Amino acid sequence: MTWLKKVLLPALLGLVLHAGAHGAQAQLYQVPGQAPAASKDEVQIYMDRESELRGIVSIPDRKLSVLVQPEGREWREWRTSTLRIVAAVLILGMIAAVLIFYLFKGTIRIEAGRSGRMIPRFNGLERFAHWSTATSFLVLAISGLVVTFGRPLLIPLMGHDAFTATAIVTTWLHNFFSVPFVVGLLLMIVLWIRDNIPEKSDIAWIKAGGGFLGKGPGGHPEAGRFNAGQKGVFWMVVLGGLAMAITGYLMMLPFYVTDISGQQIVHVIHGLGAAVMIAGIVAHIYIGTLGMEGAFDAMGRGEVDENWAVEHHSGWYQTMRKRLGLRTPPRRHEIGEIDHHPAGAD
Ligand code: HEM
C-alpha cells in the first residue's frame, strides 16, 4: 500500500491542482511516480483563493469539478465557531432569564385558589398532537445539540470511540424522530390554527405584559382560548418547525435540490433555527410547569380548574360556561373535592 501513499496520491493531488491552475482548457497529465505538480506553497495559494476554482470532470455530476469553494471557509467558520457561540448564548441566556424570573416572581398562583371544578380544555387527539411534537422536539433538540457541541464538549469527556458511537446513534435518532415531529406539527396546524389567528384583544394582552409583569388596571388581561403569548409560541413552532423540516430533509438528501452553497445556506438556517426554537421552548416549558399553577393540567389531564380558566382565559371560559351549561359561579376549592365537567350542567 505504500506505493498508494507515496506515488499515486501525490500524483493525483498534483494532477487535480494542475488542472485548476490552467483553467478549464488545461491538459491534464501527470506521470505516476514523479513528484506532484504542486508544492505546499502552491497548495496554500489555491486554498486562499477568493473565487471558486474548478477542474474538469468527464462525468455528469458537475459539482465534483469544484476544487476550491471560498464560501466553504466562511461556512466552516460559522459551523465550528459562530454557531456554537450564538446557540450557547441564546439557550443558556434563556435558561438564566427564566431562573431569574422564577427567583423574583416565583410560581404564578391561581389568585382565587382552586375551585375544585375542572372543565375540559384539550381532547385526546389534541394532546396526542402536542406530546408527539413535544417528545420528538426534545429528541431532535438533544441529538442536534450533540452534533453542534459534541466535538468540544463530549470528546474530552468520553473519548473518541464512545463519541463516535454516540454520534452515530444520535444522528440516527435525529433522522428517525423527524417523522413523528412532522406528523404532530401538521396535526397541530389542522387542530389549532383557527384559535391562533391574531385578533384585537391580543394587543391589550401584549400591552399588559400578559399579566406577568404586574397587573393591568383590570387585573388579568382578557384572552380567548389562546392568549397572545401562546399564539406566539404556536406560530414559532409552526413556521419554525416547517422551516426546520424543509431544511432538515434537504440536508438528509444532500444535493438533490440544492448545490454546494445551497447546502451551506440550508445548514445555517437549520442551525440558527434550532437555537432560536430551543430557547423559545425553554420559556414555554417553564410557563407550562414551574411558572404557573394549574397550567400543566391542560396538557396533562386535558382539563383545567375553573378559576384558572377565569383568570387566564376569561373569553374562552365564558364560551365554555355556555357550552357546558354551568349555572353557579366558580368557587374556592373545598379540600378533597374535585368535580369534572365533561359535558353536563353543575
Ligand atoms: C423536522 C425535521 C428535521 C429533520 C429532517 C432534521 C434533519 C437534520 C439533519 C440531516 C442534520 C444534519 C446532521 C448531521 O450533520 O449529521 C440536522 C442537524 C441539526 N438539527 Fe435537525 N432536523 C429536523 C428538525 C430539527 C429540530 C426541530 C431541531 C431543534 C429543535 C433540530 C436541531 C438540529 C441541530 C442543532 C443540528 C446540528 C446543526 C449543526 O451544528 O451542524 N433539528 N438536522
Coordinates of C-alpha atoms and ligand atoms in Angstrom, one line a residue:
M1 CA 0.0 0.0 0.0
T2 CA 3.0 2.4 0.3
W3 CA 3.0 2.9 -3.4
L4 CA -0.5 4.3 -3.0
K5 CA 0.6 6.8 -0.4
K6 CA 4.0 7.7 -1.9
V7 CA 3.2 7.8 -5.6
L8 CA -0.4 7.7 -6.6
L9 CA -2.0 10.1 -4.1
P10 CA 0.6 12.9 -4.5
A11 CA 0.4 12.4 -8.3
L12 CA -3.4 12.7 -8.2
L13 CA -3.3 15.8 -6.0
G14 CA -0.8 17.4 -8.3
L15 CA -2.9 16.5 -11.3
V16 CA -6.1 18.0 -9.8
L17 CA -4.3 21.3 -8.7
H18 CA -2.5 21.5 -12.0
A19 CA -5.8 21.2 -13.8
G20 CA -7.3 24.1 -11.8
A21 CA -4.2 26.2 -12.3
H22 CA -4.5 26.1 -16.0
G23 CA -8.2 26.7 -16.2
A24 CA -10.8 24.7 -18.0
Q25 CA -8.8 24.3 -21.1
A26 CA -5.8 22.8 -19.3
Q27 CA -4.4 19.4 -20.5
L28 CA -4.4 17.0 -17.6
Y29 CA -1.2 15.0 -17.3
Q30 CA 0.9 13.6 -14.6
V31 CA 3.2 10.7 -14.8
P32 CA 2.7 8.3 -11.8
G33 CA 5.9 8.1 -9.9
Q34 CA 7.0 11.7 -10.5
A35 CA 6.9 14.4 -7.9
P36 CA 3.5 16.2 -7.6
A37 CA 3.0 19.2 -9.7
A38 CA 2.1 21.5 -6.8
S39 CA 4.3 22.4 -3.8
K40 CA 3.0 23.1 -0.3
D41 CA 3.1 26.8 -1.0
E42 CA 1.2 26.4 -4.2
V43 CA -1.4 24.4 -2.4
Q44 CA -1.8 27.2 0.1
I45 CA -2.2 29.7 -2.7
Y46 CA -5.1 27.7 -4.1
M47 CA -6.7 27.3 -0.6
D48 CA -6.5 31.1 -0.1
R49 CA -8.3 31.9 -3.4
E50 CA -11.1 34.5 -3.3
S51 CA -13.0 32.9 -6.2
E52 CA -14.2 29.4 -7.0
L53 CA -11.7 27.1 -8.6
R54 CA -13.0 24.3 -10.9
G55 CA -11.2 21.4 -12.6
I56 CA -12.6 19.3 -15.4
V57 CA -14.8 16.2 -15.0
S58 CA -16.0 13.9 -17.6
I59 CA -18.9 12.5 -15.6
P60 CA -22.3 14.2 -15.5
D61 CA -22.0 15.3 -11.8
R62 CA -20.6 18.8 -12.5
K63 CA -20.3 19.7 -8.8
L64 CA -17.5 17.2 -8.4
S65 CA -15.3 19.6 -10.6
V66 CA -15.3 22.2 -7.7
L67 CA -11.8 22.2 -6.2
V68 CA -11.9 25.3 -4.1
Q69 CA -15.1 27.0 -2.9
P70 CA -14.1 30.1 -0.9
E71 CA -17.6 30.3 0.8
G72 CA -16.8 27.0 2.3
R73 CA -14.3 28.7 4.6
E74 CA -17.0 31.1 5.8
W75 CA -19.4 28.3 6.3
R76 CA -16.7 26.3 8.3
E77 CA -16.1 29.4 10.5
W78 CA -19.8 29.6 11.1
R79 CA -20.2 25.9 11.8
T80 CA -17.2 25.5 14.1
S81 CA -17.3 28.8 15.9
T82 CA -20.1 31.3 15.4
L83 CA -23.0 28.8 15.5
R84 CA -21.7 27.4 18.8
I85 CA -21.4 30.9 20.4
V86 CA -24.8 32.0 19.1
A87 CA -26.6 28.8 20.2
A88 CA -24.9 28.8 23.7
V89 CA -25.8 32.5 24.3
L90 CA -29.4 32.0 23.2
I91 CA -30.1 28.8 25.0
L92 CA -28.1 29.4 28.2
G93 CA -29.3 33.0 28.2
M94 CA -32.9 31.9 28.2
I95 CA -32.4 29.3 30.9
A96 CA -30.7 32.1 33.0
A97 CA -33.6 34.6 32.3
V98 CA -36.2 32.0 33.3
L99 CA -34.4 31.2 36.5
I100 CA -34.0 34.8 37.4
F101 CA -37.7 35.4 36.7
Y102 CA -38.6 32.5 38.9
L103 CA -36.4 33.8 41.7
F104 CA -38.2 37.1 41.6
K105 CA -41.7 36.1 40.8
G106 CA -42.0 32.5 42.0
T107 CA -44.9 30.4 40.7
I108 CA -47.8 32.5 39.5
R109 CA -50.7 31.2 41.6
I110 CA -54.4 30.9 40.9
E111 CA -55.4 34.1 42.8
A112 CA -58.9 32.8 43.8
G113 CA -57.5 29.5 44.7
R114 CA -58.5 26.3 43.0
S115 CA -62.3 25.9 42.6
G116 CA -62.1 22.1 42.5
R117 CA -64.2 22.1 39.4
M118 CA -62.5 21.0 36.2
I119 CA -63.5 21.9 32.7
P120 CA -62.3 20.2 29.6
R121 CA -59.6 22.0 27.6
F122 CA -57.8 19.6 25.3
N123 CA -59.2 16.4 23.9
G124 CA -57.2 13.2 23.4
L125 CA -56.3 14.0 19.8
E126 CA -55.1 17.5 20.7
R127 CA -52.9 16.1 23.5
F128 CA -51.6 13.4 21.2
A129 CA -50.6 16.1 18.7
H130 CA -48.9 18.2 21.4
W131 CA -47.0 15.3 23.1
S132 CA -45.9 13.7 19.8
T133 CA -44.5 17.1 18.7
A134 CA -43.0 17.8 22.1
T135 CA -41.3 14.5 22.7
S136 CA -39.9 14.4 19.2
F137 CA -38.8 18.0 19.6
L138 CA -36.8 17.1 22.7
V139 CA -35.1 14.2 21.0
L140 CA -34.4 16.3 17.9
A141 CA -33.0 19.2 20.1
I142 CA -30.8 17.0 22.3
S143 CA -29.5 14.9 19.3
G144 CA -28.9 18.1 17.3
L145 CA -27.0 19.7 20.1
V146 CA -24.8 16.6 20.2
V147 CA -23.9 17.4 16.6
T148 CA -23.2 21.1 17.4
F149 CA -21.3 20.7 20.6
G150 CA -20.2 17.1 20.6
R151 CA -16.6 17.7 19.5
P152 CA -15.6 20.4 22.0
L153 CA -17.7 19.1 24.9
L154 CA -18.2 15.3 24.7
I155 CA -14.9 14.1 23.2
P156 CA -12.9 15.4 26.2
L157 CA -15.4 13.7 28.5
M158 CA -15.9 10.3 26.8
G159 CA -13.1 9.9 24.3
H160 CA -13.2 9.4 20.5
D161 CA -14.6 5.9 20.4
A162 CA -17.5 6.5 22.7
F163 CA -18.3 9.8 20.9
T164 CA -18.3 8.1 17.5
A165 CA -20.9 5.6 18.8
T166 CA -22.9 8.4 20.4
A167 CA -22.8 10.5 17.3
I168 CA -24.0 7.6 15.1
V169 CA -26.9 6.8 17.4
T170 CA -27.9 10.5 17.9
T171 CA -27.8 11.2 14.1
W172 CA -30.0 8.1 13.6
L173 CA -32.4 9.3 16.3
H174 CA -32.4 12.8 14.7
N175 CA -33.4 11.4 11.3
F176 CA -36.0 9.0 12.7
F177 CA -37.7 11.4 15.1
S178 CA -38.3 13.9 12.3
V179 CA -41.3 11.8 11.3
P180 CA -43.4 12.0 14.5
F181 CA -42.3 15.6 14.7
V182 CA -43.8 16.5 11.3
V183 CA -46.9 14.4 11.9
G184 CA -47.6 16.2 15.2
L185 CA -46.9 19.5 13.7
L186 CA -49.3 19.0 10.8
L187 CA -52.0 17.8 13.2
M188 CA -51.5 20.8 15.5
I189 CA -51.9 23.1 12.4
V190 CA -55.2 21.5 11.5
L191 CA -56.5 21.4 15.1
W192 CA -55.4 24.9 16.3
I193 CA -54.8 27.3 13.5
R194 CA -58.3 28.7 13.8
D195 CA -57.9 29.6 17.5
N196 CA -54.4 31.1 16.9
I197 CA -55.4 33.8 14.3
P198 CA -54.3 37.2 15.8
E199 CA -57.2 39.4 17.0
K200 CA -57.7 42.8 18.6
S201 CA -57.7 41.6 22.2
D202 CA -54.1 40.3 21.7
I203 CA -52.9 43.9 21.6
A204 CA -54.3 44.6 25.0
W205 CA -52.8 41.3 26.3
I206 CA -49.4 42.3 25.0
K207 CA -49.7 45.9 26.4
A208 CA -50.4 44.4 29.8
G209 CA -47.4 42.1 29.5
G210 CA -49.7 39.1 29.7
G211 CA -50.3 39.9 33.4
F212 CA -46.7 38.6 34.2
L213 CA -45.1 42.0 34.6
G214 CA -47.5 43.3 37.2
K215 CA -51.3 43.7 36.9
G216 CA -53.1 45.9 34.5
P217 CA -56.0 48.1 35.7
G218 CA -58.4 45.2 35.1
G219 CA -56.3 42.5 36.7
H220 CA -55.5 39.7 34.3
P221 CA -55.8 40.8 30.6
E222 CA -58.7 39.1 28.8
A223 CA -57.9 36.2 26.4
G224 CA -59.8 33.7 24.3
R225 CA -58.8 30.0 24.0
F226 CA -55.2 31.1 23.4
N227 CA -53.6 34.3 24.6
A228 CA -51.1 36.4 22.6
G229 CA -48.2 34.6 24.2
Q230 CA -49.5 31.2 23.4
K231 CA -50.3 32.3 19.8
G232 CA -46.6 33.5 19.6
V233 CA -45.4 30.0 20.6
F234 CA -47.8 28.4 18.2
W235 CA -46.6 30.4 15.2
M236 CA -42.9 30.0 16.2
V237 CA -43.4 26.2 16.4
V238 CA -45.4 26.0 13.2
L239 CA -43.3 28.3 11.0
G240 CA -40.0 27.4 12.7
G241 CA -40.9 23.7 12.6
L242 CA -41.8 23.7 8.9
A243 CA -38.5 25.6 8.2
M244 CA -36.6 23.0 10.2
A245 CA -38.3 20.1 8.4
I246 CA -37.7 21.5 4.9
T247 CA -34.1 22.4 5.7
G248 CA -33.6 19.1 7.6
Y249 CA -34.8 16.9 4.7
L250 CA -32.7 19.0 2.3
M251 CA -29.7 18.0 4.4
M252 CA -30.8 14.4 4.7
L253 CA -30.9 14.2 0.9
P254 CA -27.9 16.4 0.0
F255 CA -27.6 17.9 -3.5
Y256 CA -31.0 16.6 -4.7
V257 CA -32.3 20.1 -4.8
T258 CA -29.5 22.5 -4.0
D259 CA -25.9 22.9 -5.0
I260 CA -23.0 23.3 -2.6
S261 CA -23.7 26.9 -1.5
G262 CA -27.4 26.0 -1.2
Q263 CA -26.5 23.2 1.2
Q264 CA -24.5 25.7 3.3
I265 CA -27.4 28.2 3.4
V266 CA -29.8 25.4 4.4
H267 CA -27.5 24.3 7.2
V268 CA -27.1 27.9 8.5
I269 CA -31.0 28.3 8.6
H270 CA -31.3 24.9 10.3
G271 CA -28.6 25.5 13.0
L272 CA -29.8 29.0 13.8
G273 CA -33.5 28.0 13.7
A274 CA -32.7 25.2 16.2
A275 CA -31.1 27.6 18.6
V276 CA -34.0 30.1 18.5
M277 CA -36.6 27.4 18.8
I278 CA -34.9 25.6 21.7
A279 CA -34.6 28.9 23.6
G280 CA -38.3 29.7 22.9
I281 CA -39.3 26.3 24.0
V282 CA -37.4 26.6 27.3
A283 CA -39.7 29.6 28.1
H284 CA -42.7 27.6 27.0
I285 CA -41.8 24.6 29.2
Y286 CA -41.2 26.9 32.2
I287 CA -44.6 28.6 31.9
G288 CA -46.4 25.2 31.4
T289 CA -44.8 23.7 34.6
L290 CA -43.0 25.6 37.3
G291 CA -44.0 29.1 36.2
M292 CA -47.8 28.9 36.5
E293 CA -50.1 26.9 38.9
G294 CA -52.7 24.9 37.1
A295 CA -51.2 25.2 33.6
F296 CA -49.8 21.7 33.3
D297 CA -53.3 20.1 33.9
A298 CA -54.4 21.4 30.5
M299 CA -52.0 19.1 28.6
G300 CA -51.5 16.6 31.4
R301 CA -55.1 15.5 32.1
G302 CA -56.8 17.6 29.4
E303 CA -58.9 19.7 31.9
V304 CA -58.3 22.8 33.9
D305 CA -59.6 24.3 37.1
E306 CA -62.4 26.7 36.5
N307 CA -60.7 29.5 38.4
W308 CA -57.6 29.1 36.3
A309 CA -59.7 29.4 33.2
V310 CA -61.5 32.6 34.6
E311 CA -58.1 34.2 35.4
H312 CA -56.1 33.3 32.3
H313 CA -58.7 32.8 29.5
S314 CA -61.8 34.7 30.5
G315 CA -63.2 34.9 27.0
W316 CA -62.8 31.2 26.4
Y317 CA -64.2 30.5 29.9
Q318 CA -67.5 32.3 29.0
T319 CA -67.9 30.2 25.9
M320 CA -67.3 27.0 27.9
R321 CA -69.8 28.1 30.6
K322 CA -72.5 28.3 28.0
R323 CA -71.4 25.1 26.2
L324 CA -71.3 23.1 29.5
G325 CA -74.4 24.8 30.9
L326 CA -72.7 25.8 34.1
R327 CA -75.1 27.8 36.3
T328 CA -73.3 28.6 39.6
P329 CA -70.2 30.8 39.6
P330 CA -66.8 29.2 40.2
R331 CA -65.9 28.9 43.9
R332 CA -62.9 28.3 46.1
H333 CA -61.7 24.7 46.4
E334 CA -63.0 22.7 49.3
I335 CA -60.4 20.2 50.4
G336 CA -60.6 16.8 48.7
E337 CA -63.4 17.9 46.4
I338 CA -62.9 17.8 42.7
D339 CA -65.8 17.9 40.2
H340 CA -65.3 17.2 36.5
H341 CA -67.5 18.8 33.8
P342 CA -67.1 16.7 30.7
A343 CA -70.3 18.0 29.2
G344 CA -73.1 18.3 31.7
A345 CA -74.6 21.0 34.0
D346 CA -73.4 21.7 37.5
Ligands
HEM1 C1 -38.2 18.1 11.4 C2 -37.4 17.5 10.8 C3 -35.9 17.6 10.9 C4 -35.0 17.0 10.1 C5 -35.4 16.1 8.9 C6 -33.7 17.3 10.5 C7 -32.5 16.9 9.9 C8 -31.2 17.2 10.3 C9 -30.0 16.8 9.6 C10 -30.0 15.9 8.4 C11 -29.0 17.4 10.2 C12 -27.5 17.2 9.9 C13 -27.0 16.2 10.8 C14 -25.6 15.9 10.7 O1 -24.8 16.8 10.4 O2 -25.2 14.7 10.8 C15 -29.5 18.2 11.3 C16 -28.8 18.9 12.2 C17 -29.3 19.6 13.3 N1 -30.6 19.6 13.7 FE1 -32.2 18.9 12.7 N2 -33.8 18.1 11.6 C18 -35.1 18.3 11.9 C19 -35.6 19.0 13.0 C20 -34.8 19.6 14.0 C21 -35.4 20.3 15.1 C22 -36.8 20.5 15.4 C23 -34.3 20.7 15.9 C24 -34.2 21.5 17.1 C25 -35.1 21.6 18.0 C26 -33.1 20.4 15.1 C27 -31.8 20.6 15.6 C28 -30.7 20.4 14.8 C29 -29.4 20.8 15.2 C30 -29.0 21.6 16.5 C31 -28.5 20.3 14.3 C32 -27.0 20.4 14.3 C33 -26.5 21.6 13.5 C34 -25.0 21.7 13.4 O3 -24.5 22.0 14.5 O4 -24.5 21.3 12.4 N3 -33.5 19.7 14.0 N4 -30.9 18.1 11.3

